[in-house]
Amino acid sequence: MSAAVGVGQQWVLVEMVQAFYEAPAYHLILEGILILWIIRLIFSKTYKLQERSDLTPKEKEELIEEWQPEPLVPPVPKDHPALNYNIVSGPPTHKITVNGKECINFASFNFLGLLENEKVKSAAQASLKKYGVGTCGPRGFYGTFDVHLELEDRLAKFMRTEEAIIYSYGFATIASAIPAYSKRGDIVFVDEAACFAIQKGLQASRSNIKLFKHNDMADLERLLKEQEAEDQKNPRKARVTRRFIVVEGLYMNTGDVCPLPELIKLKYKYKVRIFLEESLSFGVLGEHGRGITEHFGINIDDIDLISANMENSLASIGGFCCGRSFIIDHQRLSGQGYCFSASLPPLLAAAAIEALNIMEDNPDIFQTLRTKCEHMHKALQGISGLKVVGESFSPALHLQLEDSSGSRENDVKLLKRVVDYCMNSGIALTQARYLEKEEKCLPSPSIRVVVTVEQTEQELDKAASLIKEAAQSVLN
Amino acid sequence: MANPSAVCNGHLHHHHHQKQNNLLKSGVCKKNGITKGMKKNGVSNGTLYKKTFIEHFEQAPMYVAVLTFVGFGVGTIFGYLRDFMRAWGLEKRNIAEEREQQKDFVPLYQDFENFYTRNLYMRIRDNWNRPICSVPGPQFDLMERVTDDYNWTFRFTGRTIKNVINMGSYNYLGFAETEPNALKTVTKELQKYGTGICSTRQEMGTLDKHVELEKLVAKFLGVDDAMVFGMGFATNSMNIPALVGKGCLILSDELNHTSLVLGARLSGATIRIFKHNNMQSLEKLLRDAIIYGQPRSRRAWRKIIILVEGIYSMEGSIVRLPEIVSLKKKYKAYLYLDEAHSIGAVGATGRGVVEYFGMSPDDVDVLMGTFTKSFGAAGGYIAGKKDLVDFLRTHSHSAVYATSMCPPVAEQIIRAMKCLMGLDGTTQGLQRVRQLGKNTRYFRRRLHEMGFIIYGNDDSPVVPLLLYMPGKIGAFARRMLEKNIGVVVVGFPATPITESRARFCVSAAHTREMLDTVLNALDELGDFLQLKYSRYSKSSHPELYEETRFELED
């Protein structure tokens, strides 16, 4: 057998040699050239590499020598509108001394007037006496105090959720909560008017961000539908892509409420979780001050996560998130602002607890606030040159220019003159401040008018008529 | 191979240039090398360091590393087994469940994400988040809690464990106190201002109290101006993005705190990491950055900023500031120094690492620090040239969008700082700084002598004691609590997987008796749990720690 194969192979070889002899000369020459060509192709570089020679040490030194960095910070012009702060002497309460002038405060978010409440102060005093000021550690390392646990418990009960978690800084609350859940590759649908803390949380999460027009449910649904179509193309990816809607209860930048009932419908239709920022609506809306869910009569369990700060209605410092334990507990190891920051000073937690007590004991306070907001909203209508932006029951209203002068800088200056005019006559106001280059969708310049329960009807009317007067003198 | 290693300073020292470069390359200083080299560096002038700079990072014997991995391996195998049992209903599921109505949503957590939490962390969870119910001073009261379901839930018994020695809180100077006399001004300000602000710095939240505090901070640090913020973490995460942006380069130490990392990420600048406190690594990055410019476009970097911490909270190491400053000057980079743990805690008068190395605050472009630790308060500051602070006043995210600092907290900082500066008419502040230094060196020296492996600088009040094995984390912390000592233990992911550790924070408020109680307990426990891994021969210690040095600083 093997011999036969051997013979066969030999025969092929002989045939080849024979064919070689018999082939015409031009054929051989052509083949020879082709072979040489192939060899050339193999061994020669077909493209010219860029002239690449390493830099000599001397050249390197020259480059280092030559490099001139920009200054660490550009110089700030002395008249920069944000450089010279208003300075408040004494507490920023209902009666406030701004730049040496006594005014009635229409600028601080002290909606329920708890900042100067004696009960709150004495609760804080008692805590100071027992715990001192700082906690000297994060929650994990002996920074958890009994007052923190009590406050979390009380907040959860107040909001009627399973669990609450507190942060030591209002801004850090939603900014830490979002990236705890939403990661790279996940999708977040977010309202254009969302506040800066939400924007920073989204940036930290590195998720895909889809902005929808402010409070425009049709636009949101369009995006959700687009995403649905996308998901059908790639169902495997869709199964692991988490999706969230992030909205505010009462928008800081516009004073509007979000259409929560419609959002809930969309949530179940498209299986998207809802995160709700309630810093302005907590302790303001609803019969008991539970916020936007109570305002609309919505089951709070339909919202996946609620976040709010304790720096407005509660007149303390810090923030909290609440919801079901399944969701909230995750932040205890994944909320960066929770794990890696010192915990809230106990006296501030004690003040917040006392503020909650007051809110629970006086549910009328929310109706009072609402009445005053509506009064103010009405009183501010019809000022020539200024339009009121925001719901009638929002305690923070925006006054924007009816007609922009064309440049933001000029608009800001005009509004500043209105603010200064009022301040000189005893009404403390402020413009809403933004970092113009950092905002995703920069809101129009505005004066923010804050209504609190402490302002009397006369004071509200006085402020409104003063603003009218100021607008007349500045804008016309 | 695995020689006991310690890193010593002086590699920019001219006389020993070559020799020491070699030492650094190998990453190991021989025992003799240290003691002799150190003494020379300590005395001679012309070096960057004005005093000895010794940091220890002794490697554990090989068998320890092997056993550590075995420990994690066993834990992981059992984890899979129990996950399997839970999936088949053989073991009770204690994890909170998704709502029925949302079961068809995309799962909020990937199953593997929580594997570590569920199966390893849960076993020793009782050693964290222990609630306290007193001031976090040198001793505190713990709320006793028990678990009926292996740490899934805790139940308070209603009893308190009294007078536990506190080795965990960052109360370096002992300003976490309730002495009524000390808190007199804080009480007064609380009564006057209340707790809240209800506005931001740029709107209606700048109080006279803030202005007073900022002036004092600037004076304390010896700089033009300072700005204070309500939260230490946010001081980093909300100000770094104002300083750098696209086209800028951030060079960040690999062990930087999360807040620095977050701030760097939010800034949009390019981030490159250098090895912990490793000047060769930093210099190489600096050179390459300037020579090769930005990736792809090859444009020159707009600016380069180096982010470092004064004292690293998990390593106990002190930043090599003199070398970094000379590098940053040479390469025209900017330096951002986070003194969260070092302000108040080091330096002859508590002015942080800048003073510790005898340098000028002008050498550092951005001085950042927190008030949470040494000052027993909350919040943070950024200080430096007037231009810098003016820029932050107009561009800091915190100034525009976050509520400003609570006035009684500001007063606590003011009173602590005045005490440190001697403005209260006593020398109490200075005494506290000295006491902290004494306590630190005593505690570290004794631990060395006992044969523990401890990390970091001899002058750093953060003292990490290496435990290595995951099983020892729980055992150590529980046994210490039985002896009425509260310690902090940390493991992966806060540390490398093989380097689980306990961390002590020494305080000026600790008495010698307290420290001795802790040390005796550690001695006993070290034998019981076999934690004394160090292979320094005991005889070398008298050489390393000459008593005279301590007496001089007393």
Tab-separated table of C-alpha atoms in Angstrom, chain B residues 4-242:
chain	number	residue	atom	x	y	z
B	4	PRO	CA	11.101	43.887	55.595
B	5	SER	CA	10.819	47.110	53.702
B	6	ALA	CA	10.655	50.674	54.692
B	7	VAL	CA	10.903	53.648	52.450
B	8	CYS	CA	13.173	56.389	53.519
B	9	ASN	CA	13.645	59.905	52.326
B	10	GLY	CA	16.602	61.575	50.841
B	11	HIS	CA	16.727	60.263	47.339
B	12	LEU	CA	17.081	63.794	46.120
B	13	HIS	CA	19.944	64.154	48.508
B	14	HIS	CA	23.055	64.948	46.518
B	15	HIS	CA	25.683	62.993	48.395
B	16	HIS	CA	23.827	59.759	48.126
B	17	HIS	CA	22.180	60.391	44.866
B	18	GLN	CA	23.177	57.288	43.061
B	19	LYS	CA	23.032	54.893	45.915
B	20	GLN	CA	19.633	55.984	46.975
B	21	ASN	CA	18.220	55.927	43.505
B	22	ASN	CA	19.161	52.316	43.401
B	23	LEU	CA	17.496	51.726	46.684
B	24	LEU	CA	14.332	53.287	45.446
B	25	LYS	CA	14.343	51.307	42.277
B	26	SER	CA	14.424	48.112	44.209
B	27	GLY	CA	11.718	49.561	46.415
B	28	VAL	CA	13.417	48.221	49.504
B	29	CYS	CA	15.770	49.778	51.953
B	30	LYS	CA	17.913	47.391	53.839
B	31	LYS	CA	17.699	47.711	57.551
B	32	ASN	CA	21.138	49.173	57.943
B	33	GLY	CA	20.594	51.458	55.029
B	34	ILE	CA	17.695	53.029	56.774
B	35	THR	CA	19.135	53.741	60.102
B	36	LYS	CA	22.399	55.104	58.834
B	37	GLY	CA	21.026	56.948	55.835
B	38	MET	CA	18.375	58.454	57.967
B	39	LYS	CA	20.613	59.826	60.579
B	40	LYS	CA	22.692	61.543	57.962
B	41	ASN	CA	19.731	63.020	56.182
B	42	GLY	CA	18.286	64.133	59.403
B	43	VAL	CA	21.168	66.349	60.247
B	44	SER	CA	22.570	67.565	56.993
B	45	ASN	CA	21.299	70.704	55.341
B	46	GLY	CA	20.711	71.164	51.664
B	47	THR	CA	18.230	68.316	51.481
B	48	LEU	CA	14.600	68.874	50.816
B	49	TYR	CA	13.657	67.349	54.101
B	50	LYS	CA	14.376	69.221	57.281
B	51	LYS	CA	13.868	66.180	59.438
B	52	THR	CA	13.828	62.452	59.137
B	53	PHE	CA	11.069	61.038	57.048
B	54	ILE	CA	10.427	57.388	57.679
B	55	GLU	CA	7.562	55.384	56.305
B	56	HIS	CA	7.028	51.695	56.793
B	57	PHE	CA	5.310	49.341	54.422
B	58	GLU	CA	6.657	46.013	55.566
B	59	GLN	CA	5.620	43.114	53.405
B	60	ALA	CA	4.028	40.118	55.002
B	61	PRO	CA	5.614	36.691	54.742
B	62	MET	CA	4.563	34.715	51.697
B	63	TYR	CA	2.501	32.183	53.667
B	64	VAL	CA	0.258	35.010	54.901
B	65	ALA	CA	-0.598	36.052	51.370
B	66	VAL	CA	-1.307	32.445	50.420
B	67	LEU	CA	-3.542	31.890	53.445
B	68	THR	CA	-5.358	35.157	52.734
B	69	PHE	CA	-6.247	34.000	49.257
B	70	VAL	CA	-7.263	30.616	50.620
B	71	GLY	CA	-9.538	32.430	53.068
B	72	PHE	CA	-11.216	34.403	50.310
B	73	GLY	CA	-11.422	31.253	48.206
B	74	VAL	CA	-13.223	29.303	50.903
B	75	GLY	CA	-15.556	32.225	51.537
B	76	THR	CA	-16.361	32.448	47.847
B	77	ILE	CA	-17.026	28.726	47.474
B	78	PHE	CA	-19.379	28.772	50.437
B	79	GLY	CA	-20.987	31.873	48.978
B	80	TYR	CA	-21.803	30.045	45.766
B	81	LEU	CA	-23.058	27.088	47.728
B	82	ARG	CA	-25.382	29.245	49.778
B	83	ASP	CA	-26.580	31.216	46.775
B	84	PHE	CA	-27.410	27.866	45.223
B	85	MET	CA	-29.284	26.821	48.357
B	86	ARG	CA	-31.171	30.108	48.440
B	87	ALA	CA	-32.107	29.744	44.806
B	88	TRP	CA	-33.542	26.268	45.480
B	89	GLY	CA	-35.322	27.324	48.625
B	90	LEU	CA	-33.101	25.284	50.920
B	91	GLU	CA	-32.091	28.381	52.829
B	92	LYS	CA	-34.215	31.303	53.875
B	93	ARG	CA	-33.843	34.399	51.708
B	94	ASN	CA	-33.383	37.405	53.905
B	95	ILE	CA	-32.780	39.907	51.152
B	96	ALA	CA	-35.443	42.542	50.574
B	97	GLU	CA	-37.379	41.690	47.442
B	98	GLU	CA	-38.574	43.649	44.453
B	99	ARG	CA	-42.243	44.697	44.507
B	100	GLU	CA	-44.616	42.187	42.951
B	101	GLN	CA	-45.837	44.828	40.469
B	102	GLN	CA	-42.329	45.499	39.237
B	103	LYS	CA	-40.970	41.993	38.888
B	104	ASP	CA	-40.982	42.351	35.117
B	105	PHE	CA	-38.841	45.517	35.192
B	106	VAL	CA	-35.183	45.266	34.336
B	107	PRO	CA	-33.564	44.084	37.606
B	108	LEU	CA	-32.245	47.013	39.631
B	109	TYR	CA	-29.184	45.062	40.725
B	110	GLN	CA	-27.212	42.473	38.823
B	111	ASP	CA	-26.987	39.327	40.881
B	112	PHE	CA	-23.222	39.175	40.918
B	113	GLU	CA	-22.963	42.814	42.008
B	114	ASN	CA	-24.064	41.925	45.496
B	115	PHE	CA	-22.368	38.563	45.797
B	116	TYR	CA	-19.615	39.968	47.940
B	117	THR	CA	-22.027	41.905	50.163
B	118	ARG	CA	-24.386	38.986	50.581
B	119	ASN	CA	-21.883	36.290	51.270
B	120	LEU	CA	-18.744	37.805	52.764
B	121	TYR	CA	-19.603	41.233	54.154
B	122	MET	CA	-22.774	39.897	55.755
B	123	ARG	CA	-20.742	37.515	57.911
B	124	ILE	CA	-18.917	40.340	59.637
B	125	ARG	CA	-21.370	43.192	59.192
B	126	ASP	CA	-21.741	43.656	62.947
B	127	ASN	CA	-18.355	45.383	63.026
B	128	TRP	CA	-19.493	48.437	61.097
B	129	ASN	CA	-22.145	51.075	61.674
B	130	ARG	CA	-22.091	50.402	65.397
B	131	PRO	CA	-24.400	53.097	66.757
B	132	ILE	CA	-23.082	55.274	69.546
B	133	CYS	CA	-25.044	57.358	71.983
B	134	SER	CA	-22.548	59.825	73.419
B	135	VAL	CA	-19.941	62.317	72.325
B	136	PRO	CA	-17.281	60.601	70.163
B	137	GLY	CA	-14.529	61.598	72.581
B	138	PRO	CA	-11.693	59.393	73.830
B	139	GLN	CA	-14.359	57.067	75.172
B	140	PHE	CA	-17.917	56.588	73.989
B	141	ASP	CA	-21.055	54.628	74.817
B	142	LEU	CA	-22.219	52.040	72.319
B	143	MET	CA	-25.784	50.863	71.891
B	144	GLU	CA	-25.718	47.136	72.382
B	145	ARG	CA	-27.241	45.258	69.478
B	146	VAL	CA	-27.685	41.588	68.752
B	147	THR	CA	-28.676	39.654	65.700
B	148	ASP	CA	-30.975	36.649	65.512
B	149	ASP	CA	-30.357	35.908	61.861
B	150	TYR	CA	-26.607	36.063	61.325
B	151	ASN	CA	-26.326	39.816	60.762
B	152	TRP	CA	-29.201	40.215	58.320
B	153	THR	CA	-31.033	42.324	60.884
B	154	PHE	CA	-30.060	43.792	64.231
B	155	ARG	CA	-32.108	44.230	67.362
B	156	PHE	CA	-31.239	46.709	70.098
B	157	THR	CA	-31.259	45.280	73.578
B	158	GLY	CA	-31.813	48.700	75.110
B	159	ARG	CA	-28.576	48.425	77.083
B	160	THR	CA	-25.543	50.555	76.426
B	161	ILE	CA	-21.936	49.477	76.597
B	162	LYS	CA	-20.388	52.266	78.627
B	163	ASN	CA	-16.977	53.856	78.303
B	164	VAL	CA	-15.653	51.995	75.317
B	165	ILE	CA	-12.216	53.329	74.410
B	166	ASN	CA	-12.613	55.056	71.070
B	167	MET	CA	-9.822	54.204	68.646
B	168	GLY	CA	-11.936	54.857	65.579
B	169	SER	CA	-13.088	58.480	65.465
B	170	TYR	CA	-11.019	61.165	63.759
B	171	ASN	CA	-10.962	63.195	66.926
B	172	TYR	CA	-7.251	63.970	66.630
B	173	LEU	CA	-7.144	67.014	68.858
B	174	GLY	CA	-9.973	66.048	71.163
B	175	PHE	CA	-12.265	68.883	70.134
B	176	ALA	CA	-15.197	66.478	70.086
B	177	GLU	CA	-16.159	67.341	73.632
B	178	THR	CA	-19.138	68.415	75.689
B	179	GLU	CA	-17.435	70.418	78.375
B	180	PRO	CA	-19.921	73.305	78.899
B	181	ASN	CA	-17.197	75.895	79.229
B	182	ALA	CA	-15.644	74.892	75.937
B	183	LEU	CA	-18.991	74.946	74.191
B	184	LYS	CA	-20.104	78.236	75.687
B	185	THR	CA	-19.780	80.236	72.488
B	186	VAL	CA	-21.280	77.470	70.377
B	187	THR	CA	-24.323	77.380	72.653
B	188	LYS	CA	-24.650	81.126	72.367
B	189	GLU	CA	-24.467	81.135	68.591
B	190	LEU	CA	-26.930	78.272	68.336
B	191	GLN	CA	-29.373	80.302	70.406
B	192	LYS	CA	-28.776	83.350	68.252
B	193	TYR	CA	-28.793	81.839	64.765
B	194	GLY	CA	-30.621	78.537	64.994
B	195	THR	CA	-29.476	75.653	62.843
B	196	GLY	CA	-30.527	76.352	59.302
B	197	ILE	CA	-29.568	78.817	56.575
B	198	CYS	CA	-32.208	78.018	53.950
B	199	SER	CA	-30.181	79.617	51.174
B	200	THR	CA	-26.934	79.387	49.231
B	201	ARG	CA	-23.834	81.496	49.583
B	202	GLN	CA	-24.530	83.457	46.410
B	203	GLU	CA	-28.167	84.136	47.201
B	204	MET	CA	-28.982	84.949	50.828
B	205	GLY	CA	-26.806	82.516	52.752
B	206	THR	CA	-23.607	84.401	53.502
B	207	LEU	CA	-23.703	85.265	57.172
B	208	ASP	CA	-21.335	87.460	59.131
B	209	LYS	CA	-20.314	84.208	60.834
B	210	HIS	CA	-19.016	82.823	57.557
B	211	VAL	CA	-17.025	85.953	56.861
B	212	GLU	CA	-15.481	85.757	60.327
B	213	LEU	CA	-14.607	82.094	59.876
B	214	GLU	CA	-13.083	82.615	56.459
B	215	LYS	CA	-10.862	85.406	57.710
B	216	LEU	CA	-9.725	83.243	60.589
B	217	VAL	CA	-8.989	80.235	58.387
B	218	ALA	CA	-6.895	82.409	56.055
B	219	LYS	CA	-4.998	83.789	59.017
B	220	PHE	CA	-4.495	80.355	60.542
B	221	LEU	CA	-3.067	78.990	57.325
B	222	GLY	CA	-1.071	82.103	56.488
B	223	VAL	CA	-2.664	82.732	53.100
B	224	ASP	CA	-4.546	85.582	51.406
B	225	ASP	CA	-8.046	84.267	51.610
B	226	ALA	CA	-10.182	81.197	52.210
B	227	MET	CA	-13.663	79.960	51.479
B	228	VAL	CA	-15.604	77.482	53.604
B	229	PHE	CA	-18.165	74.907	52.515
B	230	GLY	CA	-20.816	72.917	54.338
B	231	MET	CA	-19.476	69.423	53.671
B	232	GLY	CA	-15.926	68.125	53.410
B	233	PHE	CA	-16.684	65.579	50.720
B	234	ALA	CA	-18.432	68.192	48.607
B	235	THR	CA	-15.553	70.640	49.019
B	236	ASN	CA	-13.578	68.354	46.736
B	237	SER	CA	-16.299	67.076	44.489
B	238	MET	CA	-17.858	70.483	43.862
B	239	ASN	CA	-14.745	72.636	43.508
B	240	ILE	CA	-12.293	70.599	41.454
B	241	PRO	CA	-14.668	70.836	38.457
B	242	ALA	CA	-14.516	74.632	38.778
